[in-house]
């Protein structure tokens, strides 16, 4: 997670959860270090937020995936820079975790319910539908 | 090819020097040690995106300047910074930073939305720099009359100077500065035309300052930037600005009409000769002694009507020879003793309201940002950052997006 994204998390509850995840090594904080990344970052900030710009600059330069639920300008820029295959969203992350055996379908569905209570709707009832019933 | 770390360090040092900032000051703002700033400038330590964003703001530069193939000094910004530093005012520097950052973002929004800045309707008067104070006063008065005519103001009072400026594409801001600084004007290719006045001053003085700086926009924008200070009131451009502001806010026709409506201002003796094709009939008229003498309570009403201070009104009446020197001195003394305030209260004249100038700028800024978001030219996150730059909270910005019907709460429309 780029430090620019970490700086955008201002909600105290989310800040604490993020801090715990970083502390436990579940997430790793990364910084832009190369000037080539800085150049990309600076260019993206004209139309994207600093966190988004950092994500895209790092992903493009390091060949990484970008995890984001944003549509619009960010999605378009990310697709143009990285290609559709290197952008993953929240349901996609869960699906990846299920397929890797890190999460069970039940655990993912539980998380889905929590997200939906916070206005993140997903147009399927269960992750089972996406895993082909596995 | 990207520039290397040493070159980036060199550019950062150059920008810092140009702004007259020390490594200690930068370190404090950045929340790092002075040694870290020194290492960055030597190219021995990398700079993160967040740090570069902060440094660009601190040096009033565009972040892209630091990584572009070529890097040059921004003459306008640095001349203003030096000027601000001479005034000893962090407020001026802060005002410059905020205005330049906002102006740049607004220009970028206009570029994204393909809004031509040539659509700005603000006029330009090709007067050379006056050679004497008298010439400066004449220039200011002449341009004020021309400008009132161009704007169709007639002899009416200037309602809201901020709206008048913003309506012509001049950006406006209000920032706390040293008391001796009344305002500043920026004319920058990437920032646009920007006027800032001192938030510490009262609304009447601010009205005068808006008009004074407006004169700099009309006549001195070739200078790219000017800081107006009390200590420089003898500077010919400042004299011209003050003359413009007085004439613009207090047009002779409007002032005479108002004084006339109070039954004052007529000459004590009128002589006319009426010719009727066969002969001349002389007509003489004399006003009652003492009936035309303008009193402080008249000036209080004039000042309120035109939205100026009583002292400004007194000077204008003196210059128009509607009052004599002794009358001026007597009323000035009474004004300084607080009599004007008491009279205004007794006459139930409401105080001149402080114009919510920030709202004027923010409205246009946020309106363009929303349009850019709707057209998917900027992301939601960028919109939130822009809204925060004009003082909105993150929650307000999110609510604004939702209210505009631009909220994509649904996650799962895309493939993964």
Coordinates of C-alpha atoms in Angstrom, one line a residue:
Chain A
X1 CA 0.0 0.0 0.0
X2 CA 1.6 3.3 -1.0
X3 CA 2.1 5.8 1.8
X4 CA 0.1 8.3 -0.1
X5 CA -3.0 6.0 0.3
X6 CA -2.2 5.4 4.0
X7 CA -2.2 9.2 4.4
X8 CA -5.7 9.4 3.0
X9 CA -7.2 7.2 5.6
X10 CA -8.6 9.7 8.1
X11 CA -11.4 7.8 9.8
X12 CA -10.0 6.9 13.2
X13 CA -11.6 3.4 13.2
X14 CA -10.3 2.6 9.7
X15 CA -6.9 4.2 10.6
X16 CA -6.6 1.8 13.6
X17 CA -7.6 -1.2 11.5
X18 CA -5.1 -0.2 8.8
X19 CA -2.4 0.3 11.4
X20 CA -3.1 -3.2 12.8
X21 CA -2.9 -4.7 9.3
X22 CA 0.4 -2.9 8.6
X23 CA 1.7 -3.9 12.0
X24 CA 0.8 -7.6 11.4
X25 CA 2.4 -7.6 8.0
X26 CA -0.9 -8.3 6.2
X27 CA -0.3 -5.1 4.3
X28 CA 3.1 -3.6 3.5
X29 CA 3.6 0.1 3.2
X30 CA 5.5 1.1 0.1
X31 CA 7.1 4.4 -1.0
X32 CA 7.8 5.9 -4.3
X33 CA 11.6 6.0 -4.5
X34 CA 12.6 6.2 -8.2
X35 CA 12.4 9.4 -10.1
X36 CA 10.7 7.5 -13.0
X37 CA 7.8 6.7 -10.6
X38 CA 7.8 10.3 -9.3
X39 CA 7.5 11.5 -12.9
X40 CA 4.4 9.3 -13.5
X41 CA 3.0 10.3 -10.1
X42 CA 3.3 14.0 -10.8
X43 CA 1.6 13.5 -14.2
X44 CA -1.3 11.6 -12.8
X45 CA -2.0 14.1 -10.0
X46 CA -3.6 16.5 -12.6
X47 CA -6.6 14.3 -12.8
X48 CA -6.3 11.7 -10.0
X49 CA -6.0 11.8 -6.2
X50 CA -2.5 11.4 -4.7
X51 CA -3.2 7.9 -3.5
X52 CA -4.5 6.8 -6.9
X53 CA -1.6 8.4 -8.6
X54 CA 0.9 6.6 -6.4
X55 CA -0.8 3.3 -6.9
X56 CA -0.8 3.7 -10.7
X57 CA 2.8 5.0 -10.8
X58 CA 4.0 2.0 -8.8
X59 CA 1.9 -0.6 -10.6
X60 CA 3.1 0.7 -14.0
X61 CA 6.7 0.9 -13.1
X62 CA 7.0 -2.2 -11.0
X63 CA 4.6 -4.4 -13.1
X64 CA 2.3 -4.9 -10.2
X65 CA -1.5 -5.2 -10.0
X66 CA -3.7 -2.3 -8.9
X67 CA -6.6 -3.0 -6.5
X68 CA -9.3 -0.4 -6.7
X69 CA -13.1 -0.1 -6.9
X70 CA -13.0 3.2 -8.7
X71 CA -14.6 3.7 -12.0
X72 CA -14.5 6.8 -14.2
X73 CA -11.3 8.7 -14.7
X74 CA -9.1 6.3 -12.6
X75 CA -10.4 3.2 -14.3
X76 CA -9.8 4.6 -17.7
X77 CA -6.3 5.8 -16.9
X78 CA -5.5 2.4 -15.2
X79 CA -6.8 0.4 -18.2
X80 CA -4.8 2.6 -20.6
X81 CA -1.6 2.3 -18.6
X82 CA -1.8 -1.3 -17.2
X83 CA -4.4 -3.1 -19.3
X84 CA -7.6 -4.6 -18.0
X85 CA -6.0 -7.7 -16.6
X86 CA -3.9 -5.8 -14.0
X87 CA -6.8 -4.1 -12.3
X88 CA -8.6 -6.0 -9.5
X89 CA -11.5 -4.8 -7.4
X90 CA -12.8 -5.9 -3.9
X91 CA -14.9 -8.9 -5.1
X92 CA -12.0 -9.9 -7.2
X93 CA -9.6 -9.8 -4.2
X94 CA -12.0 -12.0 -2.3
X95 CA -12.3 -14.4 -5.2
X96 CA -8.5 -14.6 -5.5
X97 CA -8.3 -15.3 -1.7
X98 CA -10.9 -18.1 -2.0
X99 CA -9.1 -19.6 -5.0
X100 CA -5.8 -19.5 -3.1
X101 CA -7.4 -21.2 -0.1
X102 CA -6.8 -18.2 2.2
X103 CA -10.6 -17.6 2.7
X104 CA -13.6 -19.9 2.7
X105 CA -16.7 -18.9 0.7
X106 CA -18.5 -18.5 4.0
X107 CA -15.9 -16.1 5.3
X108 CA -16.0 -14.1 2.1
X109 CA -19.8 -13.9 2.2
X110 CA -19.6 -12.7 5.8
X111 CA -17.3 -9.9 4.7
X112 CA -19.6 -9.2 1.8
X113 CA -22.5 -8.6 4.2
X114 CA -20.4 -6.2 6.3
X115 CA -19.4 -4.3 3.1
X116 CA -23.0 -4.1 2.0
X117 CA -24.1 -2.6 5.3
X118 CA -21.7 0.2 4.4
X119 CA -23.2 0.8 1.0
X120 CA -20.9 -1.4 -1.0
X121 CA -23.4 -3.5 -3.0
X122 CA -22.4 -6.5 -5.0
X123 CA -24.8 -7.9 -7.6
X124 CA -24.6 -11.5 -6.5
X125 CA -25.9 -13.3 -3.5
X126 CA -22.9 -15.4 -2.6
X127 CA -19.3 -15.9 -3.7
X128 CA -20.3 -19.5 -4.4
X129 CA -21.9 -18.2 -7.6
X130 CA -18.6 -17.0 -8.8
X131 CA -16.5 -20.0 -7.8
X132 CA -18.8 -22.3 -9.8
X133 CA -20.3 -23.8 -6.7
X134 CA -16.9 -25.0 -5.3
Chain B
X1 CA 14.0 9.7 -19.9
X2 CA 13.4 10.5 -16.3
X3 CA 15.7 12.9 -14.5
X4 CA 18.0 11.4 -11.9
X5 CA 17.9 11.9 -8.1
X6 CA 20.8 14.4 -8.2
X7 CA 19.1 16.6 -10.7
X8 CA 15.9 16.5 -8.7
X9 CA 17.8 17.5 -5.6
X10 CA 19.4 20.3 -7.5
X11 CA 16.0 21.6 -8.7
X12 CA 14.6 21.4 -5.2
X13 CA 17.5 23.4 -3.8
X14 CA 17.2 26.0 -6.6
X15 CA 13.4 26.4 -5.9
X16 CA 14.0 26.7 -2.2
X17 CA 16.7 29.4 -2.6
X18 CA 14.5 31.3 -5.0
X19 CA 11.8 31.4 -2.3
X20 CA 14.2 32.6 0.3
X21 CA 13.5 29.6 2.6
X22 CA 16.1 27.9 4.8
X23 CA 16.6 24.2 5.0
X24 CA 15.4 24.4 8.7
X25 CA 12.1 26.1 7.6
X26 CA 11.5 23.4 5.0
X27 CA 12.4 20.6 7.4
X28 CA 9.9 22.0 9.9
X29 CA 7.1 22.1 7.3
X30 CA 8.0 18.6 6.0
X31 CA 8.3 17.1 9.5
X32 CA 11.8 15.9 8.9
X33 CA 15.3 16.9 10.1
X34 CA 17.4 19.6 8.4
X35 CA 19.9 16.9 7.6
X36 CA 17.2 15.0 5.7
X37 CA 16.5 18.1 3.6
X38 CA 20.2 18.5 2.9
X39 CA 20.5 14.9 1.9
X40 CA 17.5 15.3 -0.5
X41 CA 19.1 18.3 -2.1
X42 CA 22.4 16.5 -2.5
X43 CA 20.5 13.7 -4.3
X44 CA 21.5 11.2 -1.6
X45 CA 18.0 10.5 -0.4
X46 CA 14.9 9.7 -2.5
X47 CA 11.8 11.9 -2.3
X48 CA 8.4 10.3 -1.9
X49 CA 5.3 11.5 -3.8
X50 CA 3.9 13.0 -0.7
X51 CA 7.1 14.9 0.1
X52 CA 7.3 16.2 -3.5
X53 CA 3.7 17.4 -3.3
X54 CA 4.4 19.3 -0.1
X55 CA 7.6 20.8 -1.4
X56 CA 5.9 21.9 -4.6
X57 CA 3.2 23.7 -2.5
X58 CA 5.9 25.2 -0.2
X59 CA 7.9 26.5 -3.2
X60 CA 4.6 27.6 -5.0
X61 CA 5.6 25.5 -8.0
X62 CA 3.7 22.9 -10.1
X63 CA 4.8 19.4 -9.0
X64 CA 5.4 18.5 -12.6
X65 CA 8.0 21.3 -12.9
X66 CA 10.4 19.2 -10.8
X67 CA 10.3 16.1 -13.1
X68 CA 9.9 17.9 -16.4
X69 CA 12.8 17.7 -18.9
X70 CA 13.6 21.4 -18.4
X71 CA 13.5 23.3 -15.2
X72 CA 13.6 27.1 -15.0
X73 CA 13.0 29.7 -12.4
X74 CA 9.4 30.9 -12.1
X75 CA 10.1 34.7 -12.2
X76 CA 6.6 35.7 -11.2
X77 CA 6.4 33.5 -8.2
X78 CA 9.9 34.2 -7.0
X79 CA 9.6 37.9 -7.4
X80 CA 6.4 37.9 -5.4
X81 CA 8.0 35.7 -2.8
X82 CA 10.9 38.0 -2.4
X83 CA 8.5 40.9 -2.2
X84 CA 6.5 39.1 0.4
X85 CA 9.6 38.3 2.4
X86 CA 10.7 41.9 2.3
X87 CA 7.3 42.8 3.9
X88 CA 8.3 40.4 6.6
X89 CA 5.0 38.7 6.3
X90 CA 4.5 34.9 6.4
X91 CA 0.9 35.8 5.7
X92 CA 1.9 37.1 2.2
X93 CA 3.9 34.0 1.5
X94 CA 1.0 31.8 2.7
X95 CA -1.5 33.8 0.6
X96 CA 0.8 33.4 -2.4
X97 CA 1.1 29.7 -1.9
X98 CA -2.6 29.1 -1.5
X99 CA -3.6 31.4 -4.4
X100 CA -1.0 30.0 -6.7
X101 CA -1.9 26.4 -5.9
X102 CA -5.6 27.1 -6.3
X103 CA -5.0 29.2 -9.5
X104 CA -3.0 26.3 -11.0
X105 CA -5.7 23.8 -10.2
X106 CA -8.4 26.0 -11.6
X107 CA -6.3 26.5 -14.8
X108 CA -5.9 22.7 -15.1
X109 CA -9.7 22.2 -14.7
X110 CA -10.3 24.9 -17.3
X111 CA -7.8 23.1 -19.6
X112 CA -9.5 19.7 -19.0
X113 CA -12.9 21.2 -19.7
X114 CA -11.5 23.1 -22.7
X115 CA -12.6 26.4 -21.3
X116 CA -10.5 29.1 -23.0
X117 CA -9.0 31.6 -20.6
X118 CA -9.2 34.2 -23.4
X119 CA -13.0 34.1 -22.5
X120 CA -12.0 36.3 -19.6
X121 CA -13.7 39.6 -20.3
X122 CA -11.4 41.7 -18.1
X123 CA -10.2 44.8 -20.0
X124 CA -6.7 46.1 -20.4
X125 CA -5.7 49.7 -20.6
X126 CA -2.4 50.4 -22.3
X127 CA -1.3 53.4 -20.1
X128 CA 2.4 53.7 -19.6
X129 CA 3.7 54.1 -16.0
X130 CA 2.8 57.6 -14.9
X131 CA 5.7 60.1 -14.5
X132 CA 4.2 62.1 -11.7
X133 CA 1.7 61.8 -8.9
X134 CA -0.6 64.1 -10.8
X135 CA -0.5 62.0 -13.9
X136 CA -1.1 58.9 -11.8
X137 CA -4.2 60.5 -10.2
X138 CA -5.5 61.5 -13.7
X139 CA -4.9 58.1 -15.2
X140 CA -6.7 56.3 -12.3
X141 CA -9.7 58.7 -12.6
X142 CA -9.9 58.3 -16.3
X143 CA -9.7 54.5 -16.3
X144 CA -12.3 54.4 -13.5
X145 CA -14.7 56.4 -15.7
X146 CA -14.0 54.2 -18.7
X147 CA -14.4 51.0 -16.8
X148 CA -17.7 52.1 -15.2
X149 CA -18.9 52.9 -18.7
X150 CA -17.7 49.6 -20.1
X151 CA -19.4 47.7 -17.3
X152 CA -22.6 49.7 -17.7
X153 CA -22.5 50.8 -14.1
X154 CA -23.6 54.3 -14.9
X155 CA -23.5 56.4 -11.7
X156 CA -24.8 53.6 -9.4
X157 CA -22.8 52.3 -6.5
X158 CA -20.6 49.3 -7.0
X159 CA -22.6 46.5 -5.4
X160 CA -20.4 43.5 -4.9
X161 CA -16.9 44.1 -6.2
X162 CA -16.0 40.4 -5.7
X163 CA -18.9 39.3 -7.9
X164 CA -17.9 41.9 -10.5
X165 CA -14.3 40.5 -10.5
X166 CA -15.2 36.8 -10.6
X167 CA -17.7 37.5 -13.3
X168 CA -14.9 38.7 -15.5
X169 CA -12.7 35.7 -14.8
X170 CA -10.5 37.4 -12.2
X171 CA -9.9 34.9 -9.3
X172 CA -10.3 36.3 -5.8
X173 CA -9.1 35.3 -2.4
X174 CA -8.9 36.6 1.1
X175 CA -6.1 35.7 3.4
X176 CA -4.7 36.9 6.7
X177 CA -1.6 39.1 6.0
X178 CA 0.3 41.7 7.9
X179 CA -1.9 44.7 8.6
X180 CA 0.3 46.9 6.4
X181 CA -0.5 44.8 3.3
X182 CA -3.9 45.6 1.9
X183 CA -3.8 43.2 -1.0
X184 CA -1.9 41.7 -3.9
X185 CA -2.4 40.9 -7.6
X186 CA -1.0 38.0 -9.5
X187 CA -0.9 37.7 -13.2
X188 CA 0.6 34.4 -14.2
X189 CA 0.2 32.3 -17.3
X190 CA -0.6 29.1 -15.3
X191 CA -2.3 30.7 -12.4
X192 CA -4.4 33.3 -14.2
X193 CA -5.4 36.7 -12.8
X194 CA -5.7 36.6 -9.0
X195 CA -6.6 39.3 -6.5
X196 CA -6.1 38.7 -2.8
X197 CA -7.1 41.1 0.0
X198 CA -6.3 41.1 3.7
X199 CA -8.8 39.3 5.8
X200 CA -7.8 41.3 8.8
X201 CA -9.2 44.5 7.3
X202 CA -12.8 45.6 7.7
X203 CA -15.4 45.2 4.9
X204 CA -15.3 48.8 3.8
X205 CA -11.5 48.8 3.5
X206 CA -11.7 45.5 1.7
X207 CA -14.0 47.0 -0.8
X208 CA -11.5 49.7 -1.5
X209 CA -8.7 47.1 -1.7
X210 CA -10.6 45.0 -4.2
X211 CA -11.0 48.0 -6.4
X212 CA -7.4 49.1 -5.9
X213 CA -6.1 45.7 -6.9
X214 CA -8.6 45.7 -9.8
X215 CA -6.7 48.8 -11.1
X216 CA -3.5 46.7 -11.0
X217 CA -5.2 44.1 -13.1
X218 CA -6.4 46.6 -15.6
X219 CA -3.2 48.6 -15.8
X220 CA -0.3 46.8 -14.3
X221 CA -0.8 43.2 -15.2
X222 CA 2.4 43.3 -17.2
X223 CA 4.2 43.4 -13.9
X224 CA 2.9 39.9 -13.3
X225 CA 2.5 40.5 -9.6
X226 CA 2.3 43.4 -7.1
X227 CA 2.0 43.5 -3.3
X228 CA 0.2 46.7 -2.1
X229 CA 1.6 48.0 1.2
X230 CA 0.8 51.1 3.2
X231 CA 4.5 52.0 3.3
X232 CA 4.5 52.2 -0.5
X233 CA 1.5 54.4 -1.0
X234 CA 3.7 57.0 -2.7
X235 CA 4.7 54.6 -5.4
X236 CA 3.1 55.9 -8.6
X237 CA 1.2 52.7 -9.4
X238 CA -0.2 52.7 -5.9
X239 CA -1.3 56.3 -6.3
X240 CA -2.9 55.4 -9.5
X241 CA -4.6 52.4 -7.9
X242 CA -6.0 54.6 -5.1
X243 CA -7.3 57.2 -7.5
X244 CA -9.0 54.5 -9.5
X245 CA -10.6 52.9 -6.4
X246 CA -11.9 56.3 -5.2
X247 CA -13.3 57.2 -8.6
X248 CA -14.7 53.7 -9.2
X249 CA -16.4 53.5 -5.9
X250 CA -17.5 57.1 -5.7
X251 CA -18.4 58.3 -9.3
X252 CA -18.7 62.0 -9.4
X253 CA -22.2 61.9 -11.0
X254 CA -23.5 59.4 -8.5
X255 CA -22.0 61.3 -5.6
X256 CA -23.4 64.7 -6.8
X257 CA -26.9 63.1 -7.3
X258 CA -26.9 61.7 -3.8
X259 CA -25.8 64.9 -2.3
X260 CA -28.5 66.7 -4.4
X261 CA -31.1 64.3 -3.0
X262 CA -30.1 65.6 0.4
X263 CA -30.8 69.1 -0.7
X264 CA -27.1 70.0 -0.7
X265 CA -24.3 70.6 -3.0
X266 CA -25.7 73.5 -5.1
X267 CA -23.5 76.5 -5.7
X268 CA -24.4 79.5 -3.6
X269 CA -24.9 81.8 -6.6
X270 CA -26.2 80.8 -10.0
X271 CA -26.3 83.2 -13.0
X272 CA -27.6 82.2 -16.4
X273 CA -28.6 84.1 -19.5
X274 CA -31.6 82.7 -21.4
X275 CA -31.7 83.6 -25.1
X276 CA -35.2 83.5 -26.8
X277 CA -34.1 84.4 -30.4
X278 CA -35.0 88.0 -29.8
X279 CA -33.2 88.9 -26.7
X280 CA -31.5 87.8 -23.5
X281 CA -33.1 87.3 -20.1
X282 CA -30.6 87.2 -17.3
X283 CA -31.5 84.9 -14.5
X284 CA -29.9 85.1 -11.1
X285 CA -30.5 82.8 -8.2
X286 CA -29.0 82.6 -4.7
X287 CA -29.3 79.8 -2.2
X288 CA -30.1 80.7 1.3
X289 CA -26.9 81.2 3.3
X290 CA -25.7 78.0 5.0
X291 CA -28.3 75.7 3.4
X292 CA -25.8 74.0 1.1
X293 CA -23.1 73.3 3.7
X294 CA -22.4 69.5 3.8
X295 CA -22.5 68.2 7.4
X296 CA -20.9 65.1 8.8
X297 CA -24.3 63.4 9.0
X298 CA -24.6 63.9 5.2
X299 CA -21.2 62.4 4.6
X300 CA -22.1 59.4 6.8
X301 CA -25.1 58.8 4.5
X302 CA -23.0 59.2 1.4
X303 CA -20.4 56.8 2.7
X304 CA -23.0 54.2 3.5
X305 CA -24.7 54.6 0.1
X306 CA -21.5 54.1 -1.8
X307 CA -20.0 51.5 0.6
X308 CA -16.9 53.5 1.5
X309 CA -15.4 54.8 4.7
X310 CA -16.4 58.3 5.9
X311 CA -12.8 59.4 5.5
X312 CA -12.7 58.2 1.9
X313 CA -16.0 60.1 1.3
X314 CA -14.5 63.2 2.9
X315 CA -11.4 63.1 0.6
X316 CA -13.6 62.6 -2.4
X317 CA -15.9 65.5 -1.5
X318 CA -12.8 67.7 -0.9
X319 CA -11.3 66.8 -4.3
X320 CA -14.7 67.5 -6.0
X321 CA -14.6 70.9 -4.1
X322 CA -18.0 70.1 -2.5
X323 CA -16.4 70.8 0.8
X324 CA -13.7 73.3 1.8
X325 CA -10.4 72.5 3.5
X326 CA -11.6 73.8 6.9
X327 CA -14.8 71.8 6.6
X328 CA -12.8 68.7 5.7
X329 CA -10.5 69.2 8.7
X330 CA -13.4 69.7 11.1
X331 CA -15.3 66.7 9.9
X332 CA -12.2 64.5 9.8
X333 CA -11.5 65.3 13.4
X334 CA -15.1 64.5 14.3
X335 CA -14.8 61.2 12.4
X336 CA -11.7 60.3 14.2
X337 CA -13.4 61.0 17.5
X338 CA -16.0 58.3 16.6
X339 CA -18.9 60.8 15.8
X340 CA -19.5 59.1 12.4
X341 CA -20.1 55.8 14.1
X342 CA -22.5 57.3 16.6
X343 CA -24.3 59.1 13.8
X344 CA -24.6 56.0 11.7
X345 CA -26.1 54.2 14.6
X346 CA -28.6 57.0 15.3
X347 CA -29.5 57.1 11.6
X348 CA -30.1 53.4 11.8
X349 CA -27.6 52.7 8.9
X350 CA -26.7 49.1 8.9
X351 CA -22.9 48.4 8.8
X352 CA -21.5 47.3 5.4
X353 CA -21.6 43.6 5.3
X354 CA -18.6 41.5 4.8
X355 CA -18.8 39.8 1.4
X356 CA -18.4 36.1 1.4
X357 CA -15.8 36.4 -1.3
X358 CA -14.5 32.8 -0.6
X359 CA -17.9 31.5 -1.7
X360 CA -17.6 33.3 -5.0
X361 CA -14.3 31.6 -5.9
X362 CA -15.3 28.2 -4.4
X363 CA -18.6 28.1 -6.3
X364 CA -16.9 28.4 -9.6
X365 CA -14.0 26.1 -8.6
X366 CA -16.3 23.4 -7.2
X367 CA -18.7 23.8 -10.1
X368 CA -15.9 23.2 -12.6
X369 CA -14.6 20.3 -10.5
X370 CA -18.0 18.7 -10.5
X371 CA -18.3 19.0 -14.2
X372 CA -14.9 17.5 -14.7
X373 CA -16.0 14.6 -12.4
X374 CA -19.2 14.1 -14.3
X375 CA -17.3 14.0 -17.6
X376 CA -14.9 11.5 -16.0
X377 CA -12.0 13.9 -16.5
X378 CA -11.0 13.7 -12.9
X379 CA -11.5 11.0 -10.3
X380 CA -13.7 11.2 -7.2
X381 CA -10.6 11.2 -5.1
X382 CA -9.2 14.1 -7.0
X383 CA -12.5 15.9 -6.5
X384 CA -12.2 15.4 -2.8
X385 CA -8.7 16.9 -2.8
X386 CA -9.8 19.9 -4.8
X387 CA -12.8 20.5 -2.5
X388 CA -10.5 20.3 0.5
X389 CA -8.3 23.0 -1.0
X390 CA -11.2 25.4 -0.9
X391 CA -11.9 24.5 2.7
X392 CA -14.5 21.7 2.4
X393 CA -14.2 18.7 4.7
X394 CA -13.9 15.2 3.2
X395 CA -17.5 14.5 4.3
X396 CA -18.8 17.6 2.7
X397 CA -17.0 16.7 -0.6
X398 CA -18.5 13.2 -0.6
X399 CA -21.9 14.6 0.2
X400 CA -21.5 17.1 -2.7
X401 CA -20.7 14.3 -5.1
X402 CA -23.8 12.3 -3.9
X403 CA -26.0 15.4 -4.1
X404 CA -24.9 16.0 -7.6
X405 CA -25.9 12.4 -8.5
X406 CA -22.4 11.4 -9.2
X407 CA -22.0 8.8 -6.5
X408 CA -21.2 5.3 -7.8
X409 CA -22.0 3.3 -4.7
X410 CA -22.3 0.1 -6.5
X411 CA -19.2 -1.9 -6.7
X412 CA -20.0 -4.8 -8.8
X413 CA -20.7 -3.5 -12.3
X414 CA -17.4 -4.6 -13.6
X415 CA -15.7 -7.8 -14.4
X416 CA -13.0 -9.1 -12.1

